[in-house]
Short mmCIF file of C-alpha atoms and ligand atoms in Angstrom, two decimals:
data_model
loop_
_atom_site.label_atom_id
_atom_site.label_comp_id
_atom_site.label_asym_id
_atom_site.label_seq_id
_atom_site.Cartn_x
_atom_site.Cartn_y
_atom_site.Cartn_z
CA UNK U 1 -106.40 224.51 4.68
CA UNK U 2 -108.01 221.75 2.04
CA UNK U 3 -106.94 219.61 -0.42
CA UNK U 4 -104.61 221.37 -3.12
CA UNK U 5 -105.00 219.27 -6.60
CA UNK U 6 -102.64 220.68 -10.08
CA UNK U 7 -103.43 219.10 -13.06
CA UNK U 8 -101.24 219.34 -16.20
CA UNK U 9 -100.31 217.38 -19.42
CA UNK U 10 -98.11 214.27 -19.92
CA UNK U 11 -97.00 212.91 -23.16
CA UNK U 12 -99.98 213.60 -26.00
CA UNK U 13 -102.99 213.81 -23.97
CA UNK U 14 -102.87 212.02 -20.77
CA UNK U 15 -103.00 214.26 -18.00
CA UNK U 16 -100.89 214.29 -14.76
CA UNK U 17 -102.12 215.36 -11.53
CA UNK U 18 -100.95 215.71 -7.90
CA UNK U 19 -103.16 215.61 -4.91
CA UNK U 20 -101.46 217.60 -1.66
CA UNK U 21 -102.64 217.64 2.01
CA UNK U 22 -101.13 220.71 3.49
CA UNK U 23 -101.54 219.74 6.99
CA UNK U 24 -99.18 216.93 6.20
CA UNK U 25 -97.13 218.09 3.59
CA UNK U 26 -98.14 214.41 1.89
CA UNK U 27 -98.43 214.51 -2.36
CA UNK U 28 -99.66 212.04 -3.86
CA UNK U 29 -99.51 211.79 -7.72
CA UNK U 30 -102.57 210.12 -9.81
CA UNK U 31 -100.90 207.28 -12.12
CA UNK U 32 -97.56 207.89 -13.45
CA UNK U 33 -97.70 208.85 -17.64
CA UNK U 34 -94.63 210.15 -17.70
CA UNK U 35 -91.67 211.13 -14.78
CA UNK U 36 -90.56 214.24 -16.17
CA UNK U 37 -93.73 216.65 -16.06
CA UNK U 38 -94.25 215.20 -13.13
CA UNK U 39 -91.14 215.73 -10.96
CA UNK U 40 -91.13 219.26 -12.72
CA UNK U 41 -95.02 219.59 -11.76
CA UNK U 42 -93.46 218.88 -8.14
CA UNK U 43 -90.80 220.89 -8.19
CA UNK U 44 -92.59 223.91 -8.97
CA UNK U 45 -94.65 223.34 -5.88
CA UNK U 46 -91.99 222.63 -3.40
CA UNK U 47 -93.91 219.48 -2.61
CA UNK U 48 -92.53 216.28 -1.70
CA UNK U 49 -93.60 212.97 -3.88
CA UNK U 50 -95.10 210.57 -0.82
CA UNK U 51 -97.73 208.24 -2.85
CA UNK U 52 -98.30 206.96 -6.84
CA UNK U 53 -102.02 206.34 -7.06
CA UNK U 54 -102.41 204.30 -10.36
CA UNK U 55 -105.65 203.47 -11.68
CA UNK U 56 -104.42 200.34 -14.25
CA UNK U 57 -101.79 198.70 -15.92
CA UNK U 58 -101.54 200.83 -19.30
CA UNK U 59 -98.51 201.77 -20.50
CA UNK U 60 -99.24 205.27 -20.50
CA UNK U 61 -100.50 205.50 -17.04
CA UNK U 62 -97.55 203.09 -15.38
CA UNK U 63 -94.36 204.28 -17.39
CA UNK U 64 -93.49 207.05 -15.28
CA UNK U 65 -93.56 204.90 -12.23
CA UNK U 66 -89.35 204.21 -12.12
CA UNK U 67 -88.51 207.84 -12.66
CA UNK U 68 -90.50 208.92 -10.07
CA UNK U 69 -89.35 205.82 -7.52
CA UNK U 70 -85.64 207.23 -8.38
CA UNK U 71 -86.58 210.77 -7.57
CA UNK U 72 -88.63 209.78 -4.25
CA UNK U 73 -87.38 206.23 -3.00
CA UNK U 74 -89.19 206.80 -0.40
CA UNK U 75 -92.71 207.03 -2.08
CA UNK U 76 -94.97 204.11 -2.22
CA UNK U 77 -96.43 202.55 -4.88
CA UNK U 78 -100.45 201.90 -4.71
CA UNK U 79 -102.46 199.48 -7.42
CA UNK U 80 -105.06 197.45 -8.59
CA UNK U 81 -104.14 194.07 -6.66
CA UNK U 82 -106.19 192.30 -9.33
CA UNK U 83 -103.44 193.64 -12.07
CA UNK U 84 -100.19 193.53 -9.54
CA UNK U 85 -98.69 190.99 -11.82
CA UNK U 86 -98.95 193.47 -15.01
CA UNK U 87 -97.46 196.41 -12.50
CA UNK U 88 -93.87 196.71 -11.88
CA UNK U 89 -93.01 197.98 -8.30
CA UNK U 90 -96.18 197.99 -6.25
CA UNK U 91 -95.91 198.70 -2.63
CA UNK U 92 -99.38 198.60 -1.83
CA UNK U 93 -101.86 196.25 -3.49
CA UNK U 94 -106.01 197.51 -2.99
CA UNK U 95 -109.09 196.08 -3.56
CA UNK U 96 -112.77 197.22 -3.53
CA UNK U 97 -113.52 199.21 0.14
CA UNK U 98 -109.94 199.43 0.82
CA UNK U 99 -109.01 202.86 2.25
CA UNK U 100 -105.91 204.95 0.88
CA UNK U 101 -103.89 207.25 3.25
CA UNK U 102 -102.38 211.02 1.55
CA UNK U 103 -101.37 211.94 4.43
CA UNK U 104 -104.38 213.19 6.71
CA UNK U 105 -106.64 212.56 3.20
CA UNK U 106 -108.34 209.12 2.87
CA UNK U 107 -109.44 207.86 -0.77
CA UNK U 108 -111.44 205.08 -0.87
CA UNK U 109 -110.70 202.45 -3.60
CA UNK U 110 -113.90 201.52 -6.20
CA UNK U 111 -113.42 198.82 -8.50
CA UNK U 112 -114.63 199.98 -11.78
CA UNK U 113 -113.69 196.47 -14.19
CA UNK U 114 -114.60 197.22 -17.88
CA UNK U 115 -111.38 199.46 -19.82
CA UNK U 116 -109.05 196.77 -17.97
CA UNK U 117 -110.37 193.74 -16.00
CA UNK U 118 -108.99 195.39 -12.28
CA UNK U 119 -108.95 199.25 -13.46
CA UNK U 120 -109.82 200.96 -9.63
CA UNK U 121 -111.14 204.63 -9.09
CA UNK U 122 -110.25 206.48 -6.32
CA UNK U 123 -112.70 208.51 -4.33
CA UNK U 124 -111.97 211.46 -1.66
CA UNK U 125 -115.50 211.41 -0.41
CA UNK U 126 -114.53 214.57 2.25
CA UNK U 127 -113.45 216.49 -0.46
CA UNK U 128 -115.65 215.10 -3.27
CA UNK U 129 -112.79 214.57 -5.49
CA UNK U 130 -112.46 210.95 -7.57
CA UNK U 131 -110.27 210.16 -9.85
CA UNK U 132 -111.87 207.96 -12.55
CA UNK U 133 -108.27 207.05 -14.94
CA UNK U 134 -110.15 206.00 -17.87
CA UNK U 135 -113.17 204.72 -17.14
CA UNK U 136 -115.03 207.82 -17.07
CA UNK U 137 -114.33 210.88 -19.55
CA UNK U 138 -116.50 213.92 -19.80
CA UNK U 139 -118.90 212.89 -21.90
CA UNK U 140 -117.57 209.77 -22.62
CA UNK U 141 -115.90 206.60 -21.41
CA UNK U 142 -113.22 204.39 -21.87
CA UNK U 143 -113.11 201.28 -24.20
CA UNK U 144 -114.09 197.53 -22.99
CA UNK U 145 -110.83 196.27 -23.78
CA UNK U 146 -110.51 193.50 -21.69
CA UNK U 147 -114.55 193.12 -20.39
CA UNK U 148 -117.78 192.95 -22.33
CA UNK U 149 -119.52 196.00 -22.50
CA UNK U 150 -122.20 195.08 -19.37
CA UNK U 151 -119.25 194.65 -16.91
CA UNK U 152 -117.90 198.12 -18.08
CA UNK U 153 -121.40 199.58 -17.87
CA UNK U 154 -121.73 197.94 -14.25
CA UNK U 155 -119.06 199.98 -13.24
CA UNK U 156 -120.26 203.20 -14.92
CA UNK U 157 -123.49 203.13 -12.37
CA UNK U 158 -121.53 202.95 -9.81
CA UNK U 159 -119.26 206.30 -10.57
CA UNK U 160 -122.58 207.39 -11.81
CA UNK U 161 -124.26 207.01 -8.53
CA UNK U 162 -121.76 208.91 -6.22
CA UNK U 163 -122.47 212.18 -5.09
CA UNK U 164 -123.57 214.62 -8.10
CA UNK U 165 -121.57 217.26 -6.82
CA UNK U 166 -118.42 214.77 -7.23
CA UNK U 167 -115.42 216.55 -9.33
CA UNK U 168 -114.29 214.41 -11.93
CA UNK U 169 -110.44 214.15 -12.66
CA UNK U 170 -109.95 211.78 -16.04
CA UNK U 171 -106.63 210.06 -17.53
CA UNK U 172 -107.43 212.05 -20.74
CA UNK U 173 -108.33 215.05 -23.19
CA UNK U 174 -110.70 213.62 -24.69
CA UNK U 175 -113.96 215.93 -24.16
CA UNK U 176 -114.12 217.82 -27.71
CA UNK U 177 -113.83 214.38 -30.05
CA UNK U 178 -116.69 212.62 -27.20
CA UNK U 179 -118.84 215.80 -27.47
CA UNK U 180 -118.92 215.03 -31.19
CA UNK U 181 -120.40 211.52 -30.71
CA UNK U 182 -122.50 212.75 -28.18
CA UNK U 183 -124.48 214.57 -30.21
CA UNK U 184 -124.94 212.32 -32.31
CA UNK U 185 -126.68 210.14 -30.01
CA UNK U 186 -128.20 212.50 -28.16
CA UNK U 187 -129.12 214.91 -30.42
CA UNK U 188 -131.87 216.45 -28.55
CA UNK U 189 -130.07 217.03 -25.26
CA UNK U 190 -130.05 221.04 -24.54
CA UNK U 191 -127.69 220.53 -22.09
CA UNK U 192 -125.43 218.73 -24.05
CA UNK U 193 -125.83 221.02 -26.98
CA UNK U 194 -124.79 223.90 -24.37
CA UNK U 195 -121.84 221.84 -22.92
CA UNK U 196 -120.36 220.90 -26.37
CA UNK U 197 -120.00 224.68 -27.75
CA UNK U 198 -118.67 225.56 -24.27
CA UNK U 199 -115.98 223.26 -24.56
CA UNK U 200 -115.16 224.00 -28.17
CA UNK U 201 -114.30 227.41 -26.78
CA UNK U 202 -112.36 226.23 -24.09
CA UNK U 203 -110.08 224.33 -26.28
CA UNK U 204 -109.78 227.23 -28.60
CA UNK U 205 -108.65 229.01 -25.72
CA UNK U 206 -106.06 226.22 -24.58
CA UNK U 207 -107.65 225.69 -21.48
CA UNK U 208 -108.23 222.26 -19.81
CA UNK U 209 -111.82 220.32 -20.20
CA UNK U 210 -111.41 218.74 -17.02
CA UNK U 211 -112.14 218.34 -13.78
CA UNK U 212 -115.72 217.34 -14.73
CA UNK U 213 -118.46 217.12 -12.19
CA UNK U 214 -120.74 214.32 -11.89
CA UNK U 215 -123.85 216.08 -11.87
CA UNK U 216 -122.65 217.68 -15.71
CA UNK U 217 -122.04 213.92 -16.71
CA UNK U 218 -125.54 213.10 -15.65
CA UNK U 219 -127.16 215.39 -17.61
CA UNK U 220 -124.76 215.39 -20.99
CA UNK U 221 -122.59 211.96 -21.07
CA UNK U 222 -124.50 209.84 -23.13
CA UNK U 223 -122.91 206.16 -21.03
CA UNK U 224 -125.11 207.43 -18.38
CA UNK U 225 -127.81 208.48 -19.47
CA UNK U 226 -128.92 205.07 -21.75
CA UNK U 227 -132.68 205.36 -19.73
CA UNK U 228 -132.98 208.91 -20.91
CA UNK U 229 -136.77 208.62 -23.48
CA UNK U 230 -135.08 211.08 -25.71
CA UNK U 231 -131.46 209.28 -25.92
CA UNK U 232 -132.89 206.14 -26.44
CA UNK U 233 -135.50 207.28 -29.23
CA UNK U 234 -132.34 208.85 -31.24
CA UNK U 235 -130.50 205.30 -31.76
CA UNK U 236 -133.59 203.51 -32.53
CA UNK U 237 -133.72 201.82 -29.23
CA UNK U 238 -136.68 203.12 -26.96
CA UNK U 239 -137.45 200.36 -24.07
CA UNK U 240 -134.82 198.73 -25.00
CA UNK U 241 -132.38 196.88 -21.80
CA UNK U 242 -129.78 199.18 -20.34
CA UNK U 243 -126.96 197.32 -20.42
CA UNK U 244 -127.64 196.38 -24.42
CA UNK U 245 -128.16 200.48 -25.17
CA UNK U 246 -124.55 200.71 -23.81
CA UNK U 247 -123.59 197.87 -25.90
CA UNK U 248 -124.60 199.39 -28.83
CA UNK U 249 -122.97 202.82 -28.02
CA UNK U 250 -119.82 201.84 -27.02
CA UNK U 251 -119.63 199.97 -30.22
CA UNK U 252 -120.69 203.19 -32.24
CA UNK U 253 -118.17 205.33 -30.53
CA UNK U 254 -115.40 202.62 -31.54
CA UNK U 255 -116.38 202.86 -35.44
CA UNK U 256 -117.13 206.37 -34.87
ZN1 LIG C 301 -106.00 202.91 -20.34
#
């Protein structure tokens, strides 16, 4: 039996997701928004809480952390060592390389500075699973808050250049809003075009945007595709450096 992964919402738009290993019974749960959905996300499973995997130190992906540390003493805490001192109640501390026990399931840590200064991904490369918190979005990407633009885009090439096949699990909804500004940056993308009325019907119909794959954010999220003749012709900026084309759109989709 493989990987089992459930993915639901927490507070507004974060979502909450669990990662099982059935040969080991082991659950790990992908940042901590909020303890209730999550214990309930748990207890409808019958699973067991062994592991917290969180991503960074934002409030809304660390609050949950206590609840579920009263629910499952026994669970460990894993971070960002870089932002231990901003996380209350790490067990664990990782670093670039460093390799993450589920149970029988290993995810490999990637530093991925930018949205916070030591925000980690974590990849399942046997199961081509990462979990990007909010660094990567579908079609979209987090905001430099506490690095310039280059570092974040840094970090972007090296989600970008995992395995195209990679699924994609984000900290947020955000796909229907980052379609918008896609398009209008990449206007002439068909694949983009074809992804963004796709998704509008998928959140008519309630359903969930994510996971992603990284081959689909290849082709339609506009952070990665800043070489791209027709993207760059669009904003004005054809030949223009890579890491200044990212500039430039991740300061149009803040004033978007
Ligand atoms: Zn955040």
């Amino acid at each position: 039996m493989s990987i089992a992964i459930h993915q639901f919402m927490c507070l507004s738009d974060n979502f909450g997701v669990l990662v099982h290993d059935p040969q080991t019974g082991a659950t790990a749960a992908i940042d901590a928004p909020d303890a209730a959905p999550i214990l309930e996300a748990i207890g409808t499973k019958e699973w067991k809480l062994t592991d917290v995997l969180i991503t960074h130190h934002h409030f809304d992906h660390t609050q949950g952390i206590t609840g579920l540390k009263a629910a499952f003493p026994s669970a460990r805490i894993v971070g960002p060592a870089r932002e231990a001192a901003k996380i209350k109640g790490l067990n664990l501390e990782v670093r670039e390389g460093d390799k993450v026990k589920i149970g029988s399931l290993e995810a490999i840590v990637i530093d991925v500075p930018g949205h916070t200064s030591g925000h980690v991904a974590y990849w399942i490369e046997n199961e081509d699973v990462l979990f990007a918190g909010d660094t990567l979005f579908a079609m979209g990407c987090g905001r430099g808050f506490e690095e310039p633009a280059p570092v974040l885009y840094r970090s972007l090439l090296k989600l970008g250049a995992l395995p195209a096949k990679t699924k994609v699990y984000c900290g947020h909804e955000y796909t229907l809003s980052n379609a918008r500004f896609a398009l209008s940056v990449d206007p002439g993308n068909s694949a983009l075009q074809d992804r963004a009325r796709v998704i509008a019907m998928m959140r008519e119909a309630g359903q969930f945007t994510l996971p992603t794959t990284m081959a689909l954010e290849l082709a339609t999220n506009p952070f990665l595709r800043v070489e791209d003749a027709g993207l760059q012709a669009a904003i004005g900026m054809t030949g223009a450096d890579p890491a200044a084309i990212f500039t430039e759109l991740r300061e149009r989709k803040n004033n978007f």
